[in-house]
Short mmCIF file of C-alpha atoms in Angstrom, two decimals:
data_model
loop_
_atom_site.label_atom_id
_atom_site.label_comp_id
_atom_site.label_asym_id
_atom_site.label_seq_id
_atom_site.Cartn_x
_atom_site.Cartn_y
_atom_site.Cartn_z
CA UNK A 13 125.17 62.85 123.21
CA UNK A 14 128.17 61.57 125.29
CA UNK A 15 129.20 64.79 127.15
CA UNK A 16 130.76 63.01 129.59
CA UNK A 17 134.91 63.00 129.55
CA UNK A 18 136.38 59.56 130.05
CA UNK A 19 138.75 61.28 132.46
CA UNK A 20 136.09 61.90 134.73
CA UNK A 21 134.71 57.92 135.38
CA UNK A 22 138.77 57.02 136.18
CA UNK A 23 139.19 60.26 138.56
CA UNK A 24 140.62 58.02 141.60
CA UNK A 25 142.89 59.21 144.33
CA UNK A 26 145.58 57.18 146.50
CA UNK A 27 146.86 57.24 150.03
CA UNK A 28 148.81 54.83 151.48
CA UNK A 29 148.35 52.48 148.40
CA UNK A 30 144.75 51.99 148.82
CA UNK A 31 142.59 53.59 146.07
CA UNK A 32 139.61 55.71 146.49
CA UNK A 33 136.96 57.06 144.05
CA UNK A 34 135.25 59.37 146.36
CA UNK A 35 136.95 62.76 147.36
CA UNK A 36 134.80 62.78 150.06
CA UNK A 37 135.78 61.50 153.79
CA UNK A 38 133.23 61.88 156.76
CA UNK A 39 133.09 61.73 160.31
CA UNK A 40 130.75 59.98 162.52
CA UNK A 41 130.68 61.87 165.65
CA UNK A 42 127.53 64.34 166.71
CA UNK A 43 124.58 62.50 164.98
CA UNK A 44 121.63 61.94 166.77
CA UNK A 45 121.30 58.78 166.65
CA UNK A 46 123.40 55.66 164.63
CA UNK A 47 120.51 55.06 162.11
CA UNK A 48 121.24 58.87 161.09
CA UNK A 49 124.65 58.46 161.40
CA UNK A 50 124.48 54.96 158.72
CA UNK A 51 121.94 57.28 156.80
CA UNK A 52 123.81 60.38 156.32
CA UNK A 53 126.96 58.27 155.45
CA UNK A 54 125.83 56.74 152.74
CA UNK A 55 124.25 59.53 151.27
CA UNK A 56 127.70 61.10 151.28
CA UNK A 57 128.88 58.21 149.24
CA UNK A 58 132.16 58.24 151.35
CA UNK A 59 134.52 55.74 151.19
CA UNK A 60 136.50 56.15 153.89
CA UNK A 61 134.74 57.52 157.84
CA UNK A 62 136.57 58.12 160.38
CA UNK A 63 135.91 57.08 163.98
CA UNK A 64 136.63 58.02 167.55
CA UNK A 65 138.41 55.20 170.47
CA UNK A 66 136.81 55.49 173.32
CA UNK A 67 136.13 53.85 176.97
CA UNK A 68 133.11 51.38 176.44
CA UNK A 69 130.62 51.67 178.90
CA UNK A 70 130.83 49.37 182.06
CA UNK A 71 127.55 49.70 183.26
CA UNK A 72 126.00 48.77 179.72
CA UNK A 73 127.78 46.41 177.69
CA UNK A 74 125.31 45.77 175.10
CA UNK A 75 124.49 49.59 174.00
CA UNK A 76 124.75 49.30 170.24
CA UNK A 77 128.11 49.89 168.75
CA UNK A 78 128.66 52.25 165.73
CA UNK A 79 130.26 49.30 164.15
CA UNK A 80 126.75 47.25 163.90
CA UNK A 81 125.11 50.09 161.61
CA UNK A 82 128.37 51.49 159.93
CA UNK A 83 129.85 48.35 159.19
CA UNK A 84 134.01 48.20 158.71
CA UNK A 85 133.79 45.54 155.99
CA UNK A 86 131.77 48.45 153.66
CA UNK A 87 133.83 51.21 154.81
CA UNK A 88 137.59 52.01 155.64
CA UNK A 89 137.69 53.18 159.48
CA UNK A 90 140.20 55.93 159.62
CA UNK A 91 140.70 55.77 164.13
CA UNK A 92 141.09 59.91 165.14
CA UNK A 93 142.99 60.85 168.05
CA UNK A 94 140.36 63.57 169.03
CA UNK A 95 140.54 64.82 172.14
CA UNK A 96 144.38 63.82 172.24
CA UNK A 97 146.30 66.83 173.68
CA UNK A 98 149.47 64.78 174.18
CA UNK A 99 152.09 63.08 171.59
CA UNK A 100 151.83 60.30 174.31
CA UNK A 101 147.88 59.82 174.65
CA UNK A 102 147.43 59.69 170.63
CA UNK A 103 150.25 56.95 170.22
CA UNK A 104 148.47 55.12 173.02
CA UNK A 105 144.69 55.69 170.97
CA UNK A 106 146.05 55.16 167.92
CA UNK A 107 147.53 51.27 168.95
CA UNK A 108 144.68 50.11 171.19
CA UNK A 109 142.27 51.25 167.38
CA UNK A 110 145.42 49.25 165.79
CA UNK A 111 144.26 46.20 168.00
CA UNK A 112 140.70 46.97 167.72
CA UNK A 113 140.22 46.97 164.03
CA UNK A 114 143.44 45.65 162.77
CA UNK A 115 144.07 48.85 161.18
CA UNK A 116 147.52 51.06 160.36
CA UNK A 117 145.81 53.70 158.47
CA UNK A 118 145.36 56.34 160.58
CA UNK A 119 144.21 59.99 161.41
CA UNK A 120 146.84 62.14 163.37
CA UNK A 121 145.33 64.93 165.58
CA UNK A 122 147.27 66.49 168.80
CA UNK A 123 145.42 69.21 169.75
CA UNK A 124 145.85 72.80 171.76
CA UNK A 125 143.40 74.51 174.50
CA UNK A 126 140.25 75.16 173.74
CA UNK A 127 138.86 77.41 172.25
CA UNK A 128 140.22 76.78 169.32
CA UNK A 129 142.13 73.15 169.51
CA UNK A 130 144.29 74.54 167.24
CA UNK A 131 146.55 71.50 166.10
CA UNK A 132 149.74 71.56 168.39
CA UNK A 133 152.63 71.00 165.91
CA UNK A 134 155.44 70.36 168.41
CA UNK A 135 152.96 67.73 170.06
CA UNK A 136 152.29 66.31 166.50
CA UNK A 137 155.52 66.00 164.73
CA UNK A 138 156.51 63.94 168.04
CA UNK A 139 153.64 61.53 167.53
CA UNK A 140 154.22 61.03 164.05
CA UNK A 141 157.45 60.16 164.45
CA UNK A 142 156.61 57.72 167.02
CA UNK A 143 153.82 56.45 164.95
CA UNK A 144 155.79 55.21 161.76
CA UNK A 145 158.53 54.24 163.40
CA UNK A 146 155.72 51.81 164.91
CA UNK A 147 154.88 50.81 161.53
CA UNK A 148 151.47 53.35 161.24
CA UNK A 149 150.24 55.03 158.05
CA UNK A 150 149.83 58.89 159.35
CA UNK A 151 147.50 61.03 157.98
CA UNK A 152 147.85 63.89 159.62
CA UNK A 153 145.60 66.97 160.84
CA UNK A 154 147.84 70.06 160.55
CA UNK A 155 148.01 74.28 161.37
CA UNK A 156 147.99 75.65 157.56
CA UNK A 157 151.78 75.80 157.85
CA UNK A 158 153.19 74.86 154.91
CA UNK A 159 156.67 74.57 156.83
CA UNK A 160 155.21 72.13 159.37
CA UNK A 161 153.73 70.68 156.35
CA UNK A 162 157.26 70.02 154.89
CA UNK A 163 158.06 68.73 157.99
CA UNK A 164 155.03 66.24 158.57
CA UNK A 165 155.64 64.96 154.63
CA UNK A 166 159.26 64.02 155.12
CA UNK A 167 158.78 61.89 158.83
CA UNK A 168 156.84 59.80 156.03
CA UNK A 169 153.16 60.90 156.79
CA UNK A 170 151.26 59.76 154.29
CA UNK A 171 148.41 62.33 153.82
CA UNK A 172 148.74 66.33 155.03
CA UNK A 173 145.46 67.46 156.36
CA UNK A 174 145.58 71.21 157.13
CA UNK A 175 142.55 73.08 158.93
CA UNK A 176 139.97 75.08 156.72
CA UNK A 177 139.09 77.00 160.10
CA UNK A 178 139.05 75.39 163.91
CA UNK A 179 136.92 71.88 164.40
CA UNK A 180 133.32 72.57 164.32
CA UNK A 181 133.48 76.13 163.68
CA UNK A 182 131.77 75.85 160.37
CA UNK A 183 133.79 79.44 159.07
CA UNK A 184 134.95 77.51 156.14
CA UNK A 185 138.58 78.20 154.44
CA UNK A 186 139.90 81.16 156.27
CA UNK A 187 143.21 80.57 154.51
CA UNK A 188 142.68 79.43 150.94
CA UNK A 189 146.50 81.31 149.71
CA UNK A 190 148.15 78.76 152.54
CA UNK A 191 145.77 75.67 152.09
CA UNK A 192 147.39 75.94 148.11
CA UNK A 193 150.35 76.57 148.77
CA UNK A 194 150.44 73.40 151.27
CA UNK A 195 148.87 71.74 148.32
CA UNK A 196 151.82 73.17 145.34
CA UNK A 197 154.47 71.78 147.73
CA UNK A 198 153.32 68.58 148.59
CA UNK A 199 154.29 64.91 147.16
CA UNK A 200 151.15 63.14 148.85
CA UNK A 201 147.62 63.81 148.91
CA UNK A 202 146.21 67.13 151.00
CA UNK A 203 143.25 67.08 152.04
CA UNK A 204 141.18 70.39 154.19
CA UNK A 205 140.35 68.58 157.51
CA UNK A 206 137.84 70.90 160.11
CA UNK A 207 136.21 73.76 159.35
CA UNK A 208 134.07 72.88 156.73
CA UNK A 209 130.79 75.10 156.88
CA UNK A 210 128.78 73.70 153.79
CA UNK A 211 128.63 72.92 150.51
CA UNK A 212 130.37 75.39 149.01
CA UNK A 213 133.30 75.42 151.36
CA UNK A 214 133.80 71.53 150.11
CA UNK A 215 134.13 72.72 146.25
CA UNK A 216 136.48 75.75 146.73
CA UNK A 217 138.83 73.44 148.87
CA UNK A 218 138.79 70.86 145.85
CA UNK A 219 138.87 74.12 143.57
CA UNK A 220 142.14 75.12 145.17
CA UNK A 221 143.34 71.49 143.81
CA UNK A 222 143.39 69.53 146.95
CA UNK A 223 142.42 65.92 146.49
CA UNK A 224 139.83 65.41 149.42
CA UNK A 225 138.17 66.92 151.87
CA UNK A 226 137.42 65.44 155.61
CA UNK A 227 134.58 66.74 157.39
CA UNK A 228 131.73 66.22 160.14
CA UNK A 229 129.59 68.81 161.79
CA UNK A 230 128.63 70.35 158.15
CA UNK A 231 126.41 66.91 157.60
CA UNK A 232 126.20 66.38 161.14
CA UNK A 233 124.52 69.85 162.04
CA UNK A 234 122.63 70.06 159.46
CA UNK A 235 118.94 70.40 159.90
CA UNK A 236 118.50 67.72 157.36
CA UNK A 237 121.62 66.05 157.79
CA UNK A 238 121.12 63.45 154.86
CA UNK A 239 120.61 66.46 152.44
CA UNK A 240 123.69 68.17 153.49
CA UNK A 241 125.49 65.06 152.76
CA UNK A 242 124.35 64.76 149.28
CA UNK A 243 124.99 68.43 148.64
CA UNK A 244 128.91 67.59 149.92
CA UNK A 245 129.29 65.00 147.34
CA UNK A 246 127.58 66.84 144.83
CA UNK A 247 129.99 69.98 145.69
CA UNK A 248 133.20 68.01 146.68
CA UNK A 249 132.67 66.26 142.88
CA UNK A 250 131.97 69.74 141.27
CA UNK A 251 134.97 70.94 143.00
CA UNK A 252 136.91 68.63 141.35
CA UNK A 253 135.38 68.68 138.17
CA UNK A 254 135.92 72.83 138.33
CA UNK A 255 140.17 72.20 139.11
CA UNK A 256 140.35 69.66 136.61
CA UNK A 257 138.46 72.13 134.06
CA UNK A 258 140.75 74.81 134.82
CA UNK A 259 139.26 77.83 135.72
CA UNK A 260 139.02 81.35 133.64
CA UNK A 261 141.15 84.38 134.45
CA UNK A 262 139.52 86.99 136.46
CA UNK A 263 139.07 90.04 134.56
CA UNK A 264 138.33 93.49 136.44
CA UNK A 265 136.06 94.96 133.00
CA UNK A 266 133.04 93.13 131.35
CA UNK A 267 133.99 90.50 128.01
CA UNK A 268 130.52 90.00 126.72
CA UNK A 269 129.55 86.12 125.83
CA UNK A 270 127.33 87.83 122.66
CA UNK A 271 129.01 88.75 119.93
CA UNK A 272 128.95 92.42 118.73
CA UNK A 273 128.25 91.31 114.92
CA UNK A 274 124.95 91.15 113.50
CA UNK A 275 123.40 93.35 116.16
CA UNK A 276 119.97 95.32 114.80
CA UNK A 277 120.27 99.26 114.53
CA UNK B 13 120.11 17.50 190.79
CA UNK B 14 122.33 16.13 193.70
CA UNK B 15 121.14 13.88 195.93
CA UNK B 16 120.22 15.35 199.57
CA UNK B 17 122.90 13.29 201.40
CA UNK B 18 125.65 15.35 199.13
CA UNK B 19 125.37 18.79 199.31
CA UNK B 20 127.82 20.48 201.03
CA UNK B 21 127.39 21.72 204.49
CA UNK B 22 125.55 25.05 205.54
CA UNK B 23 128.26 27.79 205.16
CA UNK B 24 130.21 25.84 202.76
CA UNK B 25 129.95 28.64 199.71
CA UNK B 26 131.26 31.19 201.97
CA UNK B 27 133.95 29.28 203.52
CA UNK B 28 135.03 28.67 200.17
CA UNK B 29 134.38 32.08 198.74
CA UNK B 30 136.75 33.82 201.90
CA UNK B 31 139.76 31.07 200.68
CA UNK B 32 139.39 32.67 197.40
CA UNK B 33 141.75 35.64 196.69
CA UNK B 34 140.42 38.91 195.63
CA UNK B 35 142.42 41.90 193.99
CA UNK B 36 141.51 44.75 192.76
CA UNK B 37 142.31 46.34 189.29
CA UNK B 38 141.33 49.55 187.52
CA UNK B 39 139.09 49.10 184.91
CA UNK B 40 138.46 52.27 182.84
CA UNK B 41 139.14 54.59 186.10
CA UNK B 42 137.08 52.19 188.44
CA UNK B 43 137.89 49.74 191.05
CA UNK B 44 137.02 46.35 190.35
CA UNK B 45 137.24 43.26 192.60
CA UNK B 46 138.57 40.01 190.52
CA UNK B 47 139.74 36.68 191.87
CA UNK B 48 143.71 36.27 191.68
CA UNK B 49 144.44 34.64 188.70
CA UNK B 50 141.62 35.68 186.86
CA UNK B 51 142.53 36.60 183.11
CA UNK B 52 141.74 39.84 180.86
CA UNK B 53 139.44 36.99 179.40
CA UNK B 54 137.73 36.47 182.53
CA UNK B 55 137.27 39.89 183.04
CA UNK B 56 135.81 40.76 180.14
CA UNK B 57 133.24 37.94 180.49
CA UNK B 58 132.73 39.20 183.76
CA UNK B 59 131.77 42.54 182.43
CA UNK B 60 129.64 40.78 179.41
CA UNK B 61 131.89 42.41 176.53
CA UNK B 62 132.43 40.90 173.16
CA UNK B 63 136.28 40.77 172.90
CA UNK B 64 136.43 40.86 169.09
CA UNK B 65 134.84 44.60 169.49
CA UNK B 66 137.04 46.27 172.05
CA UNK B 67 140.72 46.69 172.60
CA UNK B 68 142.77 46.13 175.89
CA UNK B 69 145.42 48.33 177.71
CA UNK B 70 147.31 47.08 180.79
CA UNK B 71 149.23 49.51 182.17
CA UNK B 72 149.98 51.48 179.15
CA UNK B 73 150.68 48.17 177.06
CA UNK B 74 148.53 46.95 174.46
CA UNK B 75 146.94 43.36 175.36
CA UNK B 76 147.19 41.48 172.26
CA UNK B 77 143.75 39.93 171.84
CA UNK B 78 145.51 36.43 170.77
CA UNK B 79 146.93 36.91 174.81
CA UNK B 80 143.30 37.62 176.38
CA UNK B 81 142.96 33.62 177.60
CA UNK B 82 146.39 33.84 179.21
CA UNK B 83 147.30 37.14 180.23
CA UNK B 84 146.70 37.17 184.43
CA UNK B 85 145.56 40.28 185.75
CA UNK B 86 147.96 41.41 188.89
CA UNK B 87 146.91 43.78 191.65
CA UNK B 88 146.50 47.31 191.07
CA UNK B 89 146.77 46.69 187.43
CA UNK B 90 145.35 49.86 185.35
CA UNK B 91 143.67 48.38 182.21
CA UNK B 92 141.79 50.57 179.55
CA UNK B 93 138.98 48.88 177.35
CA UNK B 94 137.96 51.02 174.63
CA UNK B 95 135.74 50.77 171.12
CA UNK B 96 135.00 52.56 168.50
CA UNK B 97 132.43 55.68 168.53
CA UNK B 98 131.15 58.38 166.19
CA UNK B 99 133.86 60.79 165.77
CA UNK B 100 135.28 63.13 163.24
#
C-alpha cells in the first residue's frame, strides 16, 4: 500500500536561494574527537553544519583540520560568529570565513555576558547592517523578540533564528507562544537556534511551524552522540510531518475513538 | 657540492645574516621576527601553513589570498590567521 503522501518526498525549504531537503542544521563544536564529529554528522543527515573561525595553531601547523573529515564540497559551511560580543569582531570573523571558504552565507551571533550569552540585539542589528551592505547573506541568531525580529527581517537578513533557551543549556523551548509568533510574522525561514535539549524539543519547534532547527550540544553531549543524531532527524522530520498534518483541537473531556453502537449488555 | 677553493670564508653566513633586516610582526598575538620584505606568503611558509585552508588579517584588513605572493609585511604589522573549527 502507498501510504506515503507525494507532498512529503518534495518537502524542501529555501534560504538565500539555495534549496535544502533536510530541516535539520548541526553544529560541529564539542565532539570528542573529528571522526565523531564526521560520524554524528552524517547520521543527522544535515545538509548544512555550521563552523567556528578561529586562530590556527602556530606551534602545530599540521593538527588535522575539521575540513579534512567534514568535507565543504559534501556540506554547506554556515561560518558562526561565536564568541563575538562586538558588532565589530563578528564583521571582522565573518569576512576572514568569507576569504576562507569563499562563502556569503552566513550565521549572525553577537552575544551578551555570560551566563547566559543572551543575543545582544543592539550589537546585532549593527552587524547585520554592516554585513549586507558588504554583500553577506545573514542568518541571524536572535532574543525571541518578535519586534527585533521585524527589525532583523527588513535590514534584509535572510533567515531569523530565535533562541529555544540560552546556548548549551539543553532547557529546550522556554518560549514556544513567542518562537510562533516570530514564525506567523515572518516572510523568510525561522528556524529555533540554541537550546535544544533532545529529541523532542526538535519536533515541537517544527510543530510550532518553523522550518528548521539549528543545534549542537543535544548530539554533541549525548552519551551516544551518533544515536542522538538519528533521533533529531527522526524528530525534526516527525515535527514536520505533525505541522503539515495539522494537529487536533485540545479538548478538556474524554471523545472516545470506539464507537458507542453495537456494545454487548 | 662546491669545490673547496669556493666556499665562502669562515663567518661569511653571519656577516651576511646581520646585513639582513629583521622586523617584527604580530602573528596571532605573538611576536615574530621576519626579514624586511618578506611577504604574507613567506610567512606562512615560514610557519608551514597551507594557504588555501586559512584566512589572513593585516591590521584589521582582509588579505586577499590572490595578494599573499605580493603583499610585504611592514613592522609592527598585526596579522590574524584563522581556520575553520567545530563550532555551533
Amino acid at each position: 500500500m502507498d501510504g506515503t503522501p507525494a507532498t512529503i518526498g518534495d518537502d524542501t525549504w529555501e534560504v538565500a536561494g539555495r534549496r535544502f531537503r533536510s530541516r535539520l542544521i548541526v553544529g560541529t563544536g564539542r565532539y570528542k574527537s573529528l571522526e565523531e564529529t564526521a560520524a554524528a554528522i552524517e547520521a543527522s543527515g544535515a545538509e548544512i553544519v555550521t563552523v567556528a573561525v578561529r586562530r590556527v595553531n602556530l606551534s602545530d601547523p599540521n593538527a588535522p583540520m575539521l575540513q579534512d573529515f567534514v568535507s565543504p564540497k559534501r556540506y554547506t559551511y554556515l561560518p558562526n560568529t561565536a564568541g563575538c560580543h562586538t558588532a565589530n569582531d563578528a564583521v571582522r570573523t565573518l569576512r576572514l570565513a568569507r576569504e576562507a571558504g569563499g562563502w556569503n552565507l552566513v550565521k549572525l551571533e553577537v552575544l551578551g555576558p555570560p551566563p547566559f550569552l543572551y543575543p545582544d540585539m543592539e550589537g546585532t542589528l549593527e552587524a547585520a547592517k554592516a554585513l549586507i551592505a558588504d554583500g553577506f547573506e545573514v542568518m541571524v541568531y536572535c532574543a525571541d523578540d518578535p519586534v527585533a525580529a521585524k527589525k532583523l527581517e527588513d535590514l534584509g537578513c535572510v533567515a531569523i533564528m530565535p533562541l529555544g533557551a540560552p546556548i548549551g543549556s539543553g532547557l529546550g523551548l522556554t518560549n514556544p507562544f513567542m518562537i510562533r509568533a516570530i514564525k506567523q510574522q515572518a516572510k523568510v525561514p525561522v528556524l529555533v537556534d540554541a537550546g535544544i535539549g533532545t529529541a523532542s524539543d526538535a519536533a515541537k519547534a517544527m510543530e510550532l511551524g518553523c522550518d528548521a532547527v539549528l543545534l549542537n550540544s543535544a548530539i554533541a553531549h549525548a552519551k551516544d552522540p551518533v544515536r542522538m543524531a538519528v533521533a533529531m532527524k527522526a524528530a525534526v522530520e516527525a515535527g514536520r510531518n505533525a505541522f503539515l498534518a495539522g494537529r487536533m483541537p485540545v479538548n478538556y473531556q474524554a471523545d472516545a475513538s470506539s464507537p458507542m453502537a453495537g456494545l454487548i449488555r | 657540492m662546491r669545490p673547496a677553493g669556493l666556499r665562502p670564508p669562515p663567518g661569511f653566513a653571519t656577516f651576511r645574516a646581520s646585513m639582513t633586516q629583521h622586523i617584527a610582526v604580530t602573528v596571532n598575538g605573538e611576536t615574530r621576527d621576519m626579514a624586511a620584505g618578506d611577504t604574507v606568503a613567506a610567512l606562512l611558509r615560514a610557519i608551514g601553513l597551507d594557504s588555501r585552508k586559512v584566512a589572513v588579517e593585516r591590521n584589521e584588513e582582509i588579505v586577499p589570498r590572490s595578494t599573499y605572493d605580493s603583499v610585504a609585511l611592514a613592522p609592527g604589522d598585526r596579522l590574524e590567521i584563522v581556520h575553520f573549527i567545530g563550532g555551533g
